[in-house]
């Protein structure tokens, strides 16, 4: 088993010191942190904290610098370096008085230290300026902002500027503390009452600065009693009609939730290191207010969507490995009926809370998330029971309005936790009512029933039932209804039933050509700008089902107007179309998973008269490649990028997976990767590789790998983004992934490792080195060679070199043996790694003869190779061995290597110049050792063996 770090804290500290001196601050920080985890000595820990504080100072993270320097002083109050570093951090944080006291103490301990005297002078000047000009201090700036904002006679422009300055101040710890301590929350409450959008936004953004990572402030602000704000007021702000305010309030509440949930994971729960009570009570109080918002008629549609979005993000467990789903159970107990109340609201029919086009879809996502977070049959049965109870209560109540609310609730459940939806659908009378209301004269009733019928056709057995009982009704609605909204929904129902066979060419519900006719009508409606966006969205839903048919795929990609209309819808505010667009594109690009049965199994199935799926002729690779080219030409990448940016529950994990699949298909051809990167595809893939289903993350990571292999990673992922690519690539180095995914990840990591030491450190930090070593033993020769190439670049890092230097391992032996393999690519990688290691770590040279008795033969084979690259690697290794030890040089000169080097030193073709030069250096070393001597008689320079 290989390890990445030494287990000796002293060694790690020394490594950190070396990295700090060389300017690699992140690397040094990593070593000091690792050493702190291993060290039990209080004095050693004090030194490590002091050194880490120096890193934080250089990185301009002054809050952490102050904290680490304080911990160093706790271990050793006489540590003058730690006290000086704390003084520097305090100065940067604006805490001049405290900084002055620390510096004064340093000067008392070392009166002749010029750095201490200089800092004392600076602090004295700054404190005097603060006294002379109060407006220069943080306290005074905060007071000045407050005065301007509270003065009704101040100019609107001045008040707006003051509000913006408060936002800037709140992002600094000193400024945030002053705002909070000077009754700033009361003022911010008054600003939120102003009803002026810009002022309200500034107040909310200031609160974000106050709450970020600070549990104690969050707890104070969230409490309804002592706080002038409280969750009730914040929820009211989020539910307001002012356009941008609900989103800003939602972001504030998200920051507050994160501060509390982080507090539940830590002993020290805020920046001021105060130990606070368990925050779960405050967390549940905040969630209760969100749940109360859902059915409230005073809350705006966007505000309600924001509340649902927060519940989606904050309630379910982030990982199913976490055993605690108590928050989900609490929300189901306290709020499931409220969620179902919103789900069953029909704005056109009944009085109820205002909704947006996205609300029902958001409810479906929330219900699905809650259901998926349940752990056992008992918990799921309780969820089912509560839903059935609610639907039954509505359905059994008098009046058609209540029955329609029940049907609408079933529709939402079918789009979310479909198992629950199917159970409610099977309740007595529900399906019959849906069928009967499809023929209703009331358009609103008819619309609710048709939508429910469409969602009910999701299961194969349900589709067969509706095909037998509802197709005639849907056809009648499609042909005879005068309302386009009803017609398009009926069309989608027919599309869904017509595609029940999926991609199986032999399983068609309708007659030949019917699906193509339906698709043409969907495309026609999609391109009709006079139709409402909701109706056009339903046209995309229809295409999502019909594009299982390859004829429809071909028809759609040829219609550039329809494609661009679909892409415009994907970029619009109605987020409910996202999954339909993603599904359509997955079908058109054939990026769904298809398991091709073995030929023998097919023959057996035919013999047993079992059904065998058939592939459509137009799903062959040449057709798919042409479709991909058409989609790229129509602007599919920009649409996908916009879809990824959407902050909405409608961007579900399944939707993310669809987008990831399409991106992977688009980058399959090397010549298309530049187009994808140029239009923002590389940037969009990074979040897709970190969030979503396991399949979706893997597909996105593989797409990133393909881009990183053939493009310059620094151009494809500029700035800090290139470091975000590492983790997704390392995630492909798993046994669960295919060999192709392993291979492409190794190739991509090889390119990244060759760029900079910082990137190599990032790869090491993600624990990739042991995985790369594991793949060096892979049977598949391409994967084995790719892993060795990756190691060749990783050994540029001193940390990886030390793994080879460490005693008791066979890493060096493996490289020597691989240098003698038949696979030229593997030989180049292994010999290149050996050349680098023997150059950087000369002590390894003496170990090479002990790796295998054939080492000399392997080295000579490299020198005699027809490949110039292998010759060069061989001569470099030889030179390193000879320079390392005279005994090694003697062994080489007593072998056939002398003759080979003599021939190589004479040169030949221009491309062999480097080989000749290195061979000549080898011979010169031998001459210096006195192992051979020059023979310059008759003007010729020859060689003769010496004593």
PDB file of C-alpha atoms in Angstrom, residues 356 424 612 638 859:
ATOM      1  CA  UNK A 356     -45.503  30.621 -11.612  1.00  0.00           C
ATOM      2  CA  UNK A 424     -52.728   7.431  -5.990  1.00  0.00           C
ATOM      3  CA  UNK A 612     -35.452  -9.295 -29.800  1.00  0.00           C
ATOM      4  CA  UNK A 638     -24.793  27.777 -26.143  1.00  0.00           C
ATOM      5  CA  UNK A 859      20.002  -0.272 -20.884  1.00  0.00           C
TER       6      UNK A 859
END
